[in-house]
């Protein structure tokens, strides 16, 4: 039986390159370092195992093999799971890479879907994610994470670059490595092209999306209703648009779509990119324009769309404090309107695992300083991906908050949060900023794998990646979209129960 290597065999060699690149000052120096490294790594001949037989493949005519169809190619393996916001953040880098280098140039990107949640192992759900995220490269559903385990991958996302013999070249862990990804890929293609080892054959790409009929909606993310006008706002996420409809289903306005873009202006020229959360009040619709990393405002009476927060580039700032259009933000997933001494838009900032506030009027956060109109600032969450509750909002830890519901009256006066990656419902006090547990998860703040499908109380109740929540003030009940369990659950915050 052949002896294969693991990522741990690569790390000691690559770490020397990583340190040298940190000290390099010019692009030419960096390219020379990578060129020397490739000669060295070739001598080690670190070969990885092939994909298991019988796996389910998407976007291809059939299964791919490192020893056959992918032989002679530089291959980028993207170990991802479709729920993960960090994996989503990586997709634009891969898309740009595929635009820069084609399969005929010798580059193939392969998504290796390695599920976190049981729901993510189902082929149809992976297929939907491939469509939703507009993934156009081959994807293998490695439902038992066989290759992940054989290589000893440790977290999502992880990129593994292979040479034309299935030989390990580089590994990049997490998001935010675009420069290294392009540097390594360009160098590898040049290195193996000069050696005559690259092949230019097709690998049998067959996009699943091309076989589908048109649909009225495409992966609608969220919905909101204006009680006074009875109008609904729908985030038609896959069509990159927002619909405003009557309570009888008549489409009154369609803003954006069908393709993604980023443009303010009148309702007919405005563009969005995979909008998620919406909130409608009167003639105003607030939109979490997720993949543009913006918060937008639709003024129906004036017929205009404007940007309230974000620069259009994914931000890494975890504190904020600048005026909205100057404040970079990261993957806002939901919005709801509230009050903090003045109107404020609460934002579930999934990309930084926090709750932010956008002041529509002058106001003040609990345990915070005064903020001027237009200020966009962090309210709760350290930015660490955790299930950590704390009376001090900045010390609490959230994990990809994806849904918000406002309970504005006594005794609640809080935001309820679906914290998707911890599979919990949390509350955030609007009086003192305390973050508390409602249901789901477990006591260890670092355990983000405490999920399931169990009715019960507190941590005995289990959810699976909830994405939405709605508050019924009359009954004091939460309606929870327990997304990966395919259920709507009821939670009573006063007794910390769920059923």
Coordinates of C-alpha atoms in Angstrom, one line a residue:
X1 CA 0.0 0.0 0.0
X2 CA 1.3 3.4 -0.9
X3 CA 2.5 5.7 1.8
X4 CA 0.8 9.1 1.7
X5 CA 1.7 12.4 3.5
X6 CA -0.4 14.7 5.7
X7 CA -0.4 18.4 6.1
X8 CA 1.8 18.1 9.1
X9 CA 4.6 16.8 6.8
X10 CA 4.3 20.1 4.9
X11 CA 4.2 22.6 7.7
X12 CA 7.9 22.5 8.8
X13 CA 9.0 23.2 5.2
X14 CA 6.4 25.8 4.4
X15 CA 6.9 27.6 7.7
X16 CA 10.4 28.5 6.6
X17 CA 9.0 30.0 3.4
X18 CA 6.3 31.9 5.3
X19 CA 8.9 33.5 7.6
X20 CA 11.1 34.4 4.6
X21 CA 8.1 36.0 2.8
X22 CA 7.4 38.2 5.9
X23 CA 10.9 39.7 5.6
X24 CA 10.7 40.1 1.8
X25 CA 10.2 43.7 0.6
X26 CA 9.7 43.4 -3.2
X27 CA 7.5 41.3 -5.4
X28 CA 10.5 40.0 -7.2
X29 CA 12.1 38.8 -4.0
X30 CA 8.9 37.0 -3.0
X31 CA 8.7 35.3 -6.4
X32 CA 12.3 34.1 -6.2
X33 CA 11.7 32.7 -2.7
X34 CA 8.6 30.7 -3.9
X35 CA 10.6 29.5 -6.9
X36 CA 13.4 28.2 -4.7
X37 CA 10.8 26.6 -2.4
X38 CA 9.1 24.7 -5.2
X39 CA 12.4 23.2 -6.2
X40 CA 12.9 22.1 -2.6
X41 CA 9.4 20.8 -2.1
X42 CA 9.7 18.7 -5.3
X43 CA 12.6 16.8 -3.8
X44 CA 10.4 15.8 -0.9
X45 CA 7.7 14.4 -3.2
X46 CA 4.8 14.7 -0.7
X47 CA 2.0 12.7 -2.4
X48 CA -1.5 12.8 -1.0
X49 CA -4.2 10.1 -1.3
X50 CA -6.8 10.2 -4.0
X51 CA -10.5 10.9 -3.5
X52 CA -12.5 7.9 -2.2
X53 CA -14.4 6.0 -4.8
X54 CA -18.2 6.3 -4.9
X55 CA -18.3 9.9 -3.8
X56 CA -20.9 12.3 -5.1
X57 CA -19.7 15.0 -7.5
X58 CA -21.3 18.2 -8.7
X59 CA -20.5 20.4 -11.7
X60 CA -18.8 17.6 -13.5
X61 CA -19.6 14.8 -16.0
X62 CA -18.4 12.3 -13.4
X63 CA -15.9 11.6 -10.6
X64 CA -12.5 13.2 -10.8
X65 CA -9.2 11.5 -9.8
X66 CA -5.9 13.1 -8.9
X67 CA -4.2 10.3 -10.8
X68 CA -6.3 10.6 -14.0
X69 CA -8.4 13.6 -14.9
X70 CA -6.5 16.0 -12.6
X71 CA -3.0 14.6 -13.5
X72 CA -1.0 17.3 -15.1
X73 CA -2.9 20.1 -13.3
X74 CA -2.1 22.5 -10.5
X75 CA -5.1 21.8 -8.2
X76 CA -6.5 24.0 -5.5
X77 CA -8.5 21.9 -3.0
X78 CA -10.9 24.1 -1.0
X79 CA -12.0 22.2 2.2
X80 CA -15.2 24.0 3.1
X81 CA -18.6 23.5 4.7
X82 CA -21.4 25.6 3.3
X83 CA -22.7 27.1 6.6
X84 CA -19.4 28.7 7.4
X85 CA -19.1 32.5 6.9
X86 CA -15.3 32.3 6.6
X87 CA -15.8 29.7 3.7
X88 CA -18.2 32.2 2.0
X89 CA -15.6 35.0 2.4
X90 CA -13.1 32.8 0.5
X91 CA -15.3 32.3 -2.6
X92 CA -14.6 35.7 -4.2
X93 CA -10.9 35.0 -4.0
X94 CA -11.4 31.6 -5.7
X95 CA -13.6 33.1 -8.3
X96 CA -11.0 35.8 -9.2
X97 CA -8.3 33.1 -9.3
X98 CA -10.4 31.1 -11.8
X99 CA -10.9 34.2 -13.9
X100 CA -7.2 34.7 -14.0
X101 CA -6.2 31.1 -14.8
X102 CA -8.3 28.6 -16.8
X103 CA -8.4 24.8 -16.8
X104 CA -6.6 25.0 -20.2
X105 CA -3.9 27.1 -18.4
X106 CA -3.4 24.1 -16.1
X107 CA -5.4 25.2 -13.0
X108 CA -8.4 23.4 -11.5
X109 CA -10.2 24.4 -8.3
X110 CA -12.0 21.6 -6.5
X111 CA -14.3 22.2 -3.6
X112 CA -14.1 19.4 -1.0
X113 CA -17.3 19.7 1.0
X114 CA -16.6 18.4 4.5
X115 CA -19.7 18.9 6.6
X116 CA -19.9 20.2 10.1
X117 CA -23.7 19.6 10.5
X118 CA -25.5 16.4 9.6
X119 CA -27.8 18.4 7.4
X120 CA -24.8 19.4 5.3
X121 CA -24.0 15.8 4.4
X122 CA -27.1 15.5 2.2
X123 CA -26.3 15.8 -1.5
X124 CA -29.4 17.9 -2.3
X125 CA -28.4 20.5 0.3
X126 CA -24.8 20.7 -1.0
X127 CA -26.2 21.1 -4.5
X128 CA -28.4 24.0 -3.3
X129 CA -25.4 25.6 -1.7
X130 CA -23.4 25.3 -4.9
X131 CA -26.2 27.1 -6.7
X132 CA -26.8 29.7 -4.0
X133 CA -23.1 30.7 -3.9
X134 CA -22.7 30.5 -7.7
X135 CA -19.8 27.9 -7.4
X136 CA -18.8 26.9 -10.9
X137 CA -15.9 24.6 -10.2
X138 CA -16.1 20.9 -9.4
X139 CA -17.3 20.0 -5.9
X140 CA -17.1 16.6 -4.2
X141 CA -19.4 15.7 -1.3
X142 CA -17.0 14.0 1.0
X143 CA -19.8 13.4 3.5
X144 CA -17.6 11.4 5.9
X145 CA -14.7 13.8 5.6
X146 CA -12.4 11.0 4.5
X147 CA -9.8 13.2 2.7
X148 CA -10.1 15.8 5.5
X149 CA -9.1 13.2 8.1
X150 CA -6.4 11.6 5.9
X151 CA -4.7 15.0 5.5
X152 CA -5.5 16.0 9.1
X153 CA -7.1 19.2 8.1
X154 CA -8.1 21.1 11.3
X155 CA -10.5 23.9 10.3
X156 CA -12.7 25.5 7.7
X157 CA -11.7 26.8 5.3
X158 CA -8.4 25.3 4.4
X159 CA -6.8 25.5 0.9
X160 CA -4.4 22.9 -0.2
X161 CA -2.4 23.5 -3.4
X162 CA -1.2 20.4 -5.3
X163 CA 1.3 19.9 -8.1
X164 CA 0.6 17.9 -11.3
X165 CA 1.4 14.6 -9.7
X166 CA -1.0 15.1 -6.7
X167 CA 2.0 16.4 -4.7
X168 CA 1.6 18.8 -1.8
X169 CA 2.9 22.3 -2.4
X170 CA 1.2 24.7 0.0
X171 CA -1.6 25.0 2.5
X172 CA -3.5 28.1 3.6
X173 CA -5.7 28.0 6.7
X174 CA -8.6 30.4 7.1
X175 CA -9.6 33.4 5.1
X176 CA -7.7 36.5 4.1
X177 CA -4.8 35.0 2.2
X178 CA -5.5 36.3 -1.3
X179 CA -2.0 37.6 -1.9
X180 CA -0.4 34.3 -0.9
X181 CA -2.9 32.3 -2.9
X182 CA -2.2 34.2 -6.1
X183 CA 1.5 34.3 -5.5
X184 CA 1.7 30.5 -4.9
X185 CA -0.6 29.6 -7.8
X186 CA 1.2 31.8 -10.4
X187 CA 4.6 30.4 -9.3
X188 CA 3.4 26.8 -9.4
X189 CA 1.9 27.2 -12.9
X190 CA 5.1 28.8 -14.1
X191 CA 7.3 26.2 -12.4
X192 CA 5.6 23.2 -13.8
X193 CA 5.0 24.7 -17.2
X194 CA 8.8 25.3 -17.6
X195 CA 9.3 21.6 -16.6
X196 CA 6.8 20.5 -19.3
X197 CA 4.6 18.8 -16.7
X198 CA 1.4 20.8 -17.2
X199 CA -1.4 19.4 -19.3
X200 CA -4.1 21.5 -21.0
X201 CA -7.0 19.0 -21.3
X202 CA -10.6 19.6 -20.2
X203 CA -11.8 17.8 -17.1
X204 CA -15.5 17.6 -18.0
X205 CA -17.1 20.6 -16.3
X206 CA -20.9 20.4 -16.4
X207 CA -22.6 23.1 -14.4
X208 CA -25.7 21.9 -12.5
X209 CA -27.3 25.4 -12.8
X210 CA -27.5 25.0 -16.6
X211 CA -30.0 22.2 -16.3
X212 CA -32.5 24.2 -14.1
X213 CA -35.6 26.0 -15.3
X214 CA -36.2 29.6 -14.3
X215 CA -37.9 30.3 -11.0
X216 CA -39.8 33.2 -9.5
X217 CA -37.7 33.2 -6.4
X218 CA -34.1 32.0 -5.9
X219 CA -33.1 31.1 -2.3
X220 CA -35.0 33.9 -0.6
X221 CA -33.1 34.7 2.6
X222 CA -35.5 36.7 4.8
X223 CA -38.8 38.4 4.9
X224 CA -40.3 41.3 6.8
X225 CA -43.8 42.8 7.1
X226 CA -44.9 46.4 7.7
X227 CA -48.0 46.0 10.0
X228 CA -49.4 49.4 9.0
X229 CA -49.4 48.9 5.2
X230 CA -49.5 45.1 5.3
X231 CA -46.7 45.1 2.7
X232 CA -44.0 42.5 2.7
X233 CA -40.3 42.9 1.9
X234 CA -38.6 39.8 0.5
X235 CA -34.9 39.3 0.1
X236 CA -34.8 37.3 -3.1
X237 CA -31.2 36.5 -2.4
X238 CA -30.3 34.3 -5.4
X239 CA -31.7 36.9 -7.8
X240 CA -29.8 39.7 -6.0
X241 CA -33.0 41.8 -5.5
X242 CA -35.5 43.0 -3.0
X243 CA -39.2 42.5 -3.7
X244 CA -42.0 44.6 -2.0
X245 CA -45.3 42.8 -2.3
X246 CA -48.8 43.2 -1.1
X247 CA -50.3 40.8 1.4
X248 CA -52.1 39.1 -1.5
X249 CA -48.8 38.4 -3.3
X250 CA -48.9 41.2 -5.9
X251 CA -45.4 42.5 -6.7
X252 CA -45.4 46.2 -6.1
X253 CA -41.7 46.9 -6.5
X254 CA -38.7 44.8 -7.7
X255 CA -35.4 46.4 -6.9
X256 CA -32.1 45.0 -8.2
X257 CA -31.3 41.8 -10.0
X258 CA -31.1 39.6 -11.9
X259 CA -27.3 39.7 -11.6
X260 CA -25.2 40.9 -8.7
X261 CA -23.8 44.3 -8.5
X262 CA -23.2 47.4 -6.3
X263 CA -25.0 50.5 -7.4
X264 CA -27.1 53.2 -5.7
X265 CA -29.6 55.3 -7.6
X266 CA -33.2 54.9 -8.8
X267 CA -35.1 51.7 -8.2
X268 CA -34.5 50.6 -11.8
X269 CA -30.7 50.9 -11.8
X270 CA -29.9 49.9 -8.2
X271 CA -28.0 46.7 -7.7
X272 CA -27.4 44.3 -4.7
X273 CA -25.3 41.2 -4.1
X274 CA -27.1 38.4 -2.3
X275 CA -29.1 40.5 0.1
X276 CA -30.3 38.7 3.3
X277 CA -32.0 40.7 6.1
X278 CA -34.7 43.2 5.4
X279 CA -36.8 45.5 7.5
X280 CA -39.8 47.6 6.2
X281 CA -41.5 50.5 7.8
X282 CA -43.7 52.7 5.8
X283 CA -42.0 53.6 2.6
X284 CA -38.5 52.7 3.9
X285 CA -36.8 49.3 3.5
X286 CA -33.5 48.6 5.2
X287 CA -31.4 45.9 3.6
X288 CA -28.5 43.8 4.7
X289 CA -26.6 43.7 1.4
X290 CA -24.6 40.8 2.5
X291 CA -22.0 40.0 -0.2
X292 CA -21.5 43.7 -0.9
X293 CA -20.7 44.2 2.9
X294 CA -23.2 47.1 2.9
X295 CA -26.3 48.3 4.7
X296 CA -28.7 49.9 2.2
X297 CA -31.8 52.0 2.3
X298 CA -34.6 51.8 -0.2
X299 CA -36.9 54.9 -0.2
X300 CA -40.0 53.8 -2.0
X301 CA -41.7 57.3 -2.1
X302 CA -38.6 58.9 -3.6
X303 CA -37.7 55.9 -5.7
X304 CA -34.1 55.8 -4.6
X305 CA -31.6 53.4 -3.1
X306 CA -28.7 54.7 -1.0
X307 CA -25.9 53.2 1.1
X308 CA -26.0 53.8 4.9
X309 CA -23.0 51.8 6.0
X310 CA -20.0 50.0 4.5
X311 CA -17.5 50.7 1.8
X312 CA -18.3 47.7 -0.4
X313 CA -15.1 45.9 0.7
X314 CA -15.1 43.3 3.5
X315 CA -14.0 44.9 6.7
X316 CA -12.0 43.5 9.5
X317 CA -12.6 46.3 12.0
X318 CA -14.3 44.9 15.2
X319 CA -15.0 48.2 16.9
X320 CA -16.3 50.7 14.4
X321 CA -17.2 54.2 15.2
X322 CA -16.9 55.9 11.9
X323 CA -19.8 57.4 9.9
X324 CA -21.6 54.7 8.0
X325 CA -20.3 55.1 4.4
X326 CA -16.7 55.3 5.8
X327 CA -17.1 52.3 8.1
X328 CA -16.0 49.0 6.6
X329 CA -18.3 46.1 7.8
X330 CA -18.4 42.4 7.1
X331 CA -21.3 40.3 5.9
X332 CA -24.3 41.9 7.6
X333 CA -27.0 39.1 7.7
X334 CA -30.0 40.7 9.3
X335 CA -31.3 44.1 10.4
X336 CA -34.1 45.4 12.6
X337 CA -35.1 48.8 13.7
X338 CA -35.1 49.9 17.4
X339 CA -34.3 52.7 19.7
X340 CA -31.2 53.8 21.7
X341 CA -32.1 57.4 22.6
X342 CA -33.1 57.8 19.0
X343 CA -33.8 55.5 16.1
X344 CA -31.1 52.9 15.6
X345 CA -30.7 50.0 13.1
X346 CA -29.4 46.8 14.8
X347 CA -27.2 44.7 12.6
X348 CA -26.4 41.0 12.9
X349 CA -22.8 41.2 11.6
X350 CA -22.2 37.6 10.8
X351 CA -18.7 38.2 9.3
X352 CA -17.2 39.4 12.6
X353 CA -19.5 37.5 14.9
X354 CA -21.0 40.6 16.5
X355 CA -24.1 42.8 16.8
X356 CA -23.6 46.4 15.5
X357 CA -25.6 49.6 15.7
X358 CA -26.2 52.1 13.0
X359 CA -27.5 55.4 14.5
X360 CA -30.2 56.9 12.4
X361 CA -30.5 59.7 15.0
X362 CA -28.2 60.9 17.8
X363 CA -28.2 58.3 20.6
X364 CA -26.3 56.2 23.1
X365 CA -25.7 52.5 23.6
X366 CA -26.0 50.8 27.0
X367 CA -22.6 51.1 28.7
X368 CA -21.5 53.2 25.7
X369 CA -20.8 56.8 24.9
X370 CA -22.9 59.2 22.9
X371 CA -23.0 58.6 19.2
X372 CA -23.9 61.0 16.4
X373 CA -26.4 60.3 13.7
X374 CA -24.8 58.1 11.0
X375 CA -22.3 56.4 13.3
X376 CA -21.9 52.7 12.8
X377 CA -20.4 50.9 15.8
X378 CA -20.0 47.6 17.5
X379 CA -22.6 46.9 20.3
X380 CA -21.9 43.4 21.4
X381 CA -19.4 40.6 20.7
X382 CA -15.6 40.5 21.1
X383 CA -15.2 39.2 17.5
X384 CA -14.1 35.8 18.7
X385 CA -16.2 33.0 17.4
X386 CA -17.6 31.7 20.7
X387 CA -20.7 30.8 22.7
X388 CA -19.8 33.1 25.5
X389 CA -22.3 35.0 27.6
X390 CA -21.3 38.0 29.7
X391 CA -22.8 41.0 31.4
X392 CA -20.3 43.2 29.5
X393 CA -21.4 43.2 25.9
X394 CA -17.9 43.6 24.4
X395 CA -16.6 40.6 26.3
X396 CA -19.4 38.3 25.1
X397 CA -18.7 35.9 22.2
X398 CA -21.1 35.2 19.3
X399 CA -20.7 32.7 16.5
X400 CA -22.1 33.9 13.1
X401 CA -25.3 35.7 14.4
X402 CA -27.8 35.4 11.6
X403 CA -31.2 36.6 12.8
X404 CA -32.6 39.3 15.0
X405 CA -35.9 39.9 16.7
X406 CA -36.7 43.0 18.9
X407 CA -38.7 42.6 22.1
X408 CA -38.9 46.3 23.0
X409 CA -41.2 46.3 26.0
X410 CA -40.9 45.3 29.7
X411 CA -39.9 42.9 31.1
X412 CA -37.8 42.0 28.0
X413 CA -36.3 45.1 26.4
X414 CA -33.8 43.1 24.4
X415 CA -32.8 41.7 21.1
X416 CA -33.2 38.0 20.6
X417 CA -30.4 36.5 18.4
X418 CA -30.2 33.3 16.4
X419 CA -26.5 32.5 16.8
X420 CA -26.2 30.0 14.0
X421 CA -22.7 28.4 14.5
X422 CA -23.3 27.8 18.2
X423 CA -26.8 26.6 17.5
X424 CA -28.2 28.8 20.2
X425 CA -30.7 31.5 20.9
X426 CA -29.3 34.4 22.9
X427 CA -30.6 37.6 24.3
X428 CA -28.9 41.0 24.3
X429 CA -30.3 43.5 26.8
X430 CA -31.1 47.0 25.6
X431 CA -30.9 48.2 29.2
X432 CA -27.5 47.1 30.2
X433 CA -26.0 45.3 27.2
X434 CA -25.8 41.9 29.0
X435 CA -25.7 38.9 26.6
X436 CA -27.5 35.8 28.0
X437 CA -28.3 32.3 27.0
X438 CA -31.9 31.3 26.1
X439 CA -31.8 27.8 24.6
X440 CA -29.4 25.4 22.8
X441 CA -25.7 24.9 22.9
X442 CA -23.8 24.0 26.0
X443 CA -21.8 25.6 28.8
X444 CA -18.3 25.4 27.3
X445 CA -18.1 28.6 25.3
X446 CA -15.6 27.1 22.9
X447 CA -17.8 24.1 21.9
X448 CA -19.6 25.0 18.7
X449 CA -20.6 21.4 18.1
X450 CA -23.4 21.2 20.7
X451 CA -26.2 20.8 18.2
X452 CA -29.1 18.4 17.7
X453 CA -32.9 18.2 17.5
X454 CA -34.2 18.0 21.1
X455 CA -37.1 19.9 22.8
X456 CA -36.3 20.9 26.3
X457 CA -35.1 23.6 28.6
X458 CA -31.9 25.7 28.5
X459 CA -28.9 23.8 27.3
X460 CA -30.9 20.5 27.3
X461 CA -32.7 21.8 24.2
X462 CA -30.8 21.4 21.0
X463 CA -31.1 23.2 17.6
X464 CA -29.1 22.8 14.4
X465 CA -27.8 26.1 12.8
X466 CA -30.9 28.3 13.4
X467 CA -31.1 31.3 11.0
X468 CA -34.2 33.2 11.8
X469 CA -36.3 34.4 14.8
X470 CA -39.5 36.3 15.3
X471 CA -41.0 37.7 18.5
X472 CA -44.7 37.5 19.2
X473 CA -45.3 40.2 21.8
X474 CA -48.9 39.0 22.6
X475 CA -47.9 35.5 23.7
X476 CA -44.3 36.3 24.7
X477 CA -43.1 33.5 22.5
X478 CA -40.2 33.3 20.0
X479 CA -40.7 31.6 16.7
X480 CA -37.3 30.1 15.7
X481 CA -36.3 29.0 12.2
X482 CA -34.4 25.8 13.2
X483 CA -33.0 25.7 9.7
X484 CA -31.0 22.6 9.5
X485 CA -33.6 20.6 11.4
X486 CA -36.2 21.9 8.9
X487 CA -38.5 23.0 11.7
X488 CA -40.1 26.1 13.2
X489 CA -39.7 25.8 16.9
X490 CA -41.4 27.8 19.7
X491 CA -39.3 29.1 22.6
X492 CA -40.6 30.7 25.8
X493 CA -37.8 33.0 27.1
X494 CA -39.4 33.3 30.5
X495 CA -39.0 29.6 31.2
X496 CA -36.0 29.0 28.9
X497 CA -37.9 26.2 27.1
X498 CA -38.3 25.2 23.5
X499 CA -40.6 22.8 21.7

